[in-house]
């Protein structure tokens, strides 16, 4: 169980874990064309167990990225749940059907085997098309990592949530769910710039699947590595909070830079950053710094800010703006 | 010693004022400022202090222990001693100065950052002081990032914001408590005031140079040099190939001898002149004899080329453009493209001959055709007369006596006589119209025609004024006015007045008299003789789309005949068909007259009920219509009323107001500034809207001259404003506008495009096409379509909407209630209203709840259910505090308010407004929008003093310094949007205040690097309000229609009730 891992025990192997995880990212990216950013963000999302949203048109490898990532971690079967949502999707399709036998006894319980509550990694396509019944359940699952069976909360196994959408809605009902995805990345088609490489990579994947081969299934890192990494980060943040040594891990000058960039995004581009999101951003930056170089946050770690936009139209603007601000010091 | 403690609050100034009043010389005396870090305050000490005088002034001084405080800062005078206070908002200033020691690397870094952010427009000045050389980098509308960095970063860069147009620069995000006085004191010097208070005096006007001119770019990269090589130049061989090209008519064919007969049909069918365009040459080569057929140059398009290609079954060859003697197969071209000289060198056409590139299976081959005599085909044709006349003559001789036999049948059956046509339907007896007694001439004078007309006009005027007041139910007044207008030749208005007279008549005889006068007038206007009236009625009743005049005559005659029991057989259903419809082209009054008469005559209470429902439903949905229910004199008169005189496209007052506004603005403008040019463009559109085309064109010309000077986004916006000018007055401006947008935005980078789109979405005039219109969810649309087909399902659909999201339910309720209202069926409307309240219970989000309450309130108002209206208003008021957005409140409230006015529940409407005014006074961020709505609401209710008081409160709120920039702009925008419907004088006064306070309107958007968005958008709103010519008159007319509607409703319901 993750709770049994102590800081000391993890500290002994954390550098190896870190290197394996980074290598895993490169390994995953090698099976795609022009998806290095997505792969890097998936690592970060997995290391921090923060949800990641892909926003892009159909056919831009969103589902394939998640599937290969899952398989590369050695997960499969009931550990992974994937579904495409529509406005007609009923809760039973993702949470499991009602157990009729128990219903006859007056208990409202669902049979969750192979469904979302028991999956460690979940991918929900067209997540914002879901209706309010599913929406409310998802929010509880994402926020509290539990869902209700017969009125009583039960923990879910969910560790990694990936989602995809063609557009990010602005209705107030859906903003709550959208805000849970601190990281949103725009997946753009690559065929204009990498046509030949895309064909090659795509055909290799097709051939592999046809021959039931999965060369990507043997990645450098395992799911356990990611769990240990997350545990280590949690313990590290807790210790850091206890000692009050945030400045050691997030130098004041870089922290000031973070604050400036967030302020500029809010003021000049009307990008809303909620209090919750600000805390999450800080955590993600610290995690990225640890993952990539094991030390204090550097200016380059602030590139996480590229992906904090809210609306679809904001995503490229925020990315470009953050790039330009981070590039000011050469 | 004694000192005066200051906290950086507004109260400080009052104490200073009192102190200076007691000791006026203190202002110029030296002072010391001592900071008290523990409390955040500071103390001012001066040798000139006199405790007694300070006590006498009521200004408390305290004992100062300098050892307990931070080291004193000496100031030459009081203004310098005062410490700046934090500004309420971090606003991006119009003008900022970044000060940095020249020797520090931060100077270079600051310059680099500016250049990387595309701000090469910054200027640099320098001065030498105790610390050495110091640089001042001046940037207009600087990037917020650099300001934050200077304030919060660890580099020795300080940022200052200029106070207005003075030479006083105060640390950014701070403000000097007496900035104007401090600036005035500076005279020829400039001052940099730090946040902690110290002043640094600098020259007010140093030499400023452009940043780019002072920047030496360097590229720290290894350099490799290449020089010319002595060896032979490389040459490449490229094979020419044939490639598909657009089709062009051929002008040359190469034929074998056996292919030549294919020309025969051409020779037989083409006249001699046509054959002159075709030449033939006979040539001999390795393949034996071949013929070359050519079309004279220019004849390719005369159809002969196609004919030849068809006959010869070969597409032929076309000339290579620019090369007379080189041909390629038709529909192909040589690639790669070459210069003609190079092509000639490759193909080498013989002197005087041709080179033809032919396509073979192995690629192109070249056929070189030497010079050969070519003869036109006409010279090669021998015509033979083929005369078969002798054969024909012989046939004729044979045929004359060879008539074939025939059989004559003598037993012909006589045909039956045609049936007698059916008898005509019984014509009702046509009564002679009652002659109208002429108005007696003015007593004592000879009644000439002109005097008679004048007398009629004088009599009509007060009656018209009574009508224009709205809600007139005096049938006699309507009747008399109709008669007078008839005499004056205004048949249309006379008809509408007589319809109203018949509608409001209290007895059958008066109604009949009005109808008779109406029919007579309509017949005269349409040139219909009495005997033809039945025929005209029938034609109007059976026409697919009867015109308003024909329908009006039909309706009046049918109403009269039905009341007399003399309606033609078969016309009854046609009356119902023609008048019981929502979008008919007859007035609502006439429709009711006809339907009431018909159903009354037949005793059909159910039909009368249905007719009532249809007409009330039509009123619920659309109210009375300007085109069919309002006499023209009312429409014009309401626009003409008051202080304005409308003439064509705009009024003199409006043009004068625009001229005055432009004069006020123009004086402060820098000619070569983009902002100034934007204002010019906006005023050009405004003057055009107000009818002053010459001034509009003059300004547009200036804009066009200046446009190339600016950055691409600025150029794009200017082009769009000019396009808006071009679109004015055009019937279908859509294609022009789309083209203009495409041209204006062509070539913009993604950043520039974003800036232009950002501005367009917020513009009144440029937004078309920039934001897609809000559409209902397709599922909701489909459900509403079903409910429109069967309105009885509406209550059930609302009780159980079965939709997942609040916004879907709200949209469904809003649409479904509108459908229920349109039926006019009170029971259905009431049931739907109750069902909507059930649906309301499912909603959690306050904004959507308010929408449902607003729609339900509208239905309750249309039902005249005062108790329900009262309850719903209370419910709405309870909802307001939870609502996040004022826009949501207003969207929910507007239809309800309109319904309350139309129904005549003015007191409830007023109560609503007063409650909303309290909301506005609570200081919500968007409170100004609510206040504007309230002001306009009072105006529409006729309470002008309340409207003006609220307007004054609004202006005070908008122009208060320290208001959030977005709230300020949105408030002003809403204000001017509403003021369009107000009088020109009210608009002009508001415009003056807005233009006077234009400097207050700032924004911190990314677009500030190109233009000051809020300022020019505000000018747009102001100009739009000043130049709008429809809203004001339209608003007054709307009030008139609402008043009339109340009277019409009451009458319809009263007639219906009395019939039961």
PDB file of C-alpha atoms in Angstrom, chain A residues 87 128-132 135 171-174 253 256-257 260-261 263-264 267-270 317 320-321 324-325 327-330, chain B residues 90 109 113 116-117 143-145 148-149 151-154 750-751 754 777-779 804-807 845 848 966 1004-1006 1008:
ATOM      1  CA  UNK A  87     -25.435  13.391 -23.576  1.00  0.00           C
ATOM      2  CA  UNK A 128     -18.119  17.693 -21.410  1.00  0.00           C
ATOM      3  CA  UNK A 129     -20.883  16.048 -23.322  1.00  0.00           C
ATOM      4  CA  UNK A 130     -21.892  14.173 -20.199  1.00  0.00           C
ATOM      5  CA  UNK A 131     -25.197  14.957 -18.564  1.00  0.00           C
ATOM      6  CA  UNK A 132     -25.572  16.336 -15.088  1.00  0.00           C
ATOM      7  CA  UNK A 135     -21.155  15.273 -14.058  1.00  0.00           C
ATOM      8  CA  UNK A 171     -21.746  27.080 -19.280  1.00  0.00           C
ATOM      9  CA  UNK A 172     -21.542  27.568 -15.550  1.00  0.00           C
ATOM     10  CA  UNK A 173     -22.570  23.984 -14.860  1.00  0.00           C
ATOM     11  CA  UNK A 174     -19.550  22.658 -16.671  1.00  0.00           C
ATOM     12  CA  UNK A 253      13.094  35.343  -7.630  1.00  0.00           C
ATOM     13  CA  UNK A 256       8.117  36.367  -8.014  1.00  0.00           C
ATOM     14  CA  UNK A 257       8.333  35.500 -11.674  1.00  0.00           C
ATOM     15  CA  UNK A 260       4.102  38.110 -12.299  1.00  0.00           C
ATOM     16  CA  UNK A 261       3.199  35.784 -15.110  1.00  0.00           C
ATOM     17  CA  UNK A 263      -0.899  38.353 -12.892  1.00  0.00           C
ATOM     18  CA  UNK A 264      -0.172  39.277 -16.486  1.00  0.00           C
ATOM     19  CA  UNK A 267      -4.976  41.101 -16.410  1.00  0.00           C
ATOM     20  CA  UNK A 268      -3.967  41.248 -20.037  1.00  0.00           C
ATOM     21  CA  UNK A 269      -5.603  38.103 -21.333  1.00  0.00           C
ATOM     22  CA  UNK A 270      -8.473  37.706 -18.889  1.00  0.00           C
ATOM     23  CA  UNK A 317      -2.737  32.448 -26.538  1.00  0.00           C
ATOM     24  CA  UNK A 320       2.466  31.832 -26.690  1.00  0.00           C
ATOM     25  CA  UNK A 321       2.296  34.486 -24.000  1.00  0.00           C
ATOM     26  CA  UNK A 324       7.389  35.030 -24.764  1.00  0.00           C
ATOM     27  CA  UNK A 325       7.568  36.061 -21.106  1.00  0.00           C
ATOM     28  CA  UNK A 327      12.048  33.970 -23.108  1.00  0.00           C
ATOM     29  CA  UNK A 328      12.692  37.512 -21.984  1.00  0.00           C
ATOM     30  CA  UNK A 329      15.752  36.585 -20.038  1.00  0.00           C
ATOM     31  CA  UNK A 330      17.247  34.608 -22.856  1.00  0.00           C
TER      32      UNK A 330
ATOM     33  CA  UNK B  90      -2.517  48.462 -10.674  1.00  0.00           C
ATOM     34  CA  UNK B 109      18.342  43.408 -19.981  1.00  0.00           C
ATOM     35  CA  UNK B 113      13.029  42.627 -22.842  1.00  0.00           C
ATOM     36  CA  UNK B 116      11.591  40.947 -27.353  1.00  0.00           C
ATOM     37  CA  UNK B 117       8.115  42.128 -26.433  1.00  0.00           C
ATOM     38  CA  UNK B 143       3.724  45.806 -20.849  1.00  0.00           C
ATOM     39  CA  UNK B 144       2.344  45.019 -17.433  1.00  0.00           C
ATOM     40  CA  UNK B 145       5.029  42.377 -16.992  1.00  0.00           C
ATOM     41  CA  UNK B 148       5.584  44.267 -12.192  1.00  0.00           C
ATOM     42  CA  UNK B 149       9.164  43.234 -12.655  1.00  0.00           C
ATOM     43  CA  UNK B 151       8.318  46.990  -8.817  1.00  0.00           C
ATOM     44  CA  UNK B 152       8.754  43.517  -7.372  1.00  0.00           C
ATOM     45  CA  UNK B 153      11.968  42.282  -8.930  1.00  0.00           C
ATOM     46  CA  UNK B 154      15.477  42.369  -7.578  1.00  0.00           C
ATOM     47  CA  UNK B 750      -1.813  35.482 -35.431  1.00  0.00           C
ATOM     48  CA  UNK B 751      -1.074  37.988 -32.678  1.00  0.00           C
ATOM     49  CA  UNK B 754      -6.117  38.171 -32.097  1.00  0.00           C
ATOM     50  CA  UNK B 777     -29.333  23.440 -27.950  1.00  0.00           C
ATOM     51  CA  UNK B 778     -30.549  21.250 -30.798  1.00  0.00           C
ATOM     52  CA  UNK B 779     -32.465  19.012 -28.410  1.00  0.00           C
ATOM     53  CA  UNK B 804     -29.931  17.329 -17.465  1.00  0.00           C
ATOM     54  CA  UNK B 805     -28.722  20.905 -17.156  1.00  0.00           C
ATOM     55  CA  UNK B 806     -30.236  24.009 -15.703  1.00  0.00           C
ATOM     56  CA  UNK B 807     -29.540  26.098 -18.771  1.00  0.00           C
ATOM     57  CA  UNK B 845     -28.238  28.023 -10.579  1.00  0.00           C
ATOM     58  CA  UNK B 848     -31.245  30.288 -14.771  1.00  0.00           C
ATOM     59  CA  UNK B 966     -13.796  47.155 -16.930  1.00  0.00           C
ATOM     60  CA  UNK B1004      -4.881  46.518 -19.337  1.00  0.00           C
ATOM     61  CA  UNK B1005      -5.467  44.169 -22.242  1.00  0.00           C
ATOM     62  CA  UNK B1006      -2.753  42.827 -24.490  1.00  0.00           C
ATOM     63  CA  UNK B1008      -2.832  48.098 -25.536  1.00  0.00           C
TER      64      UNK B1008
END
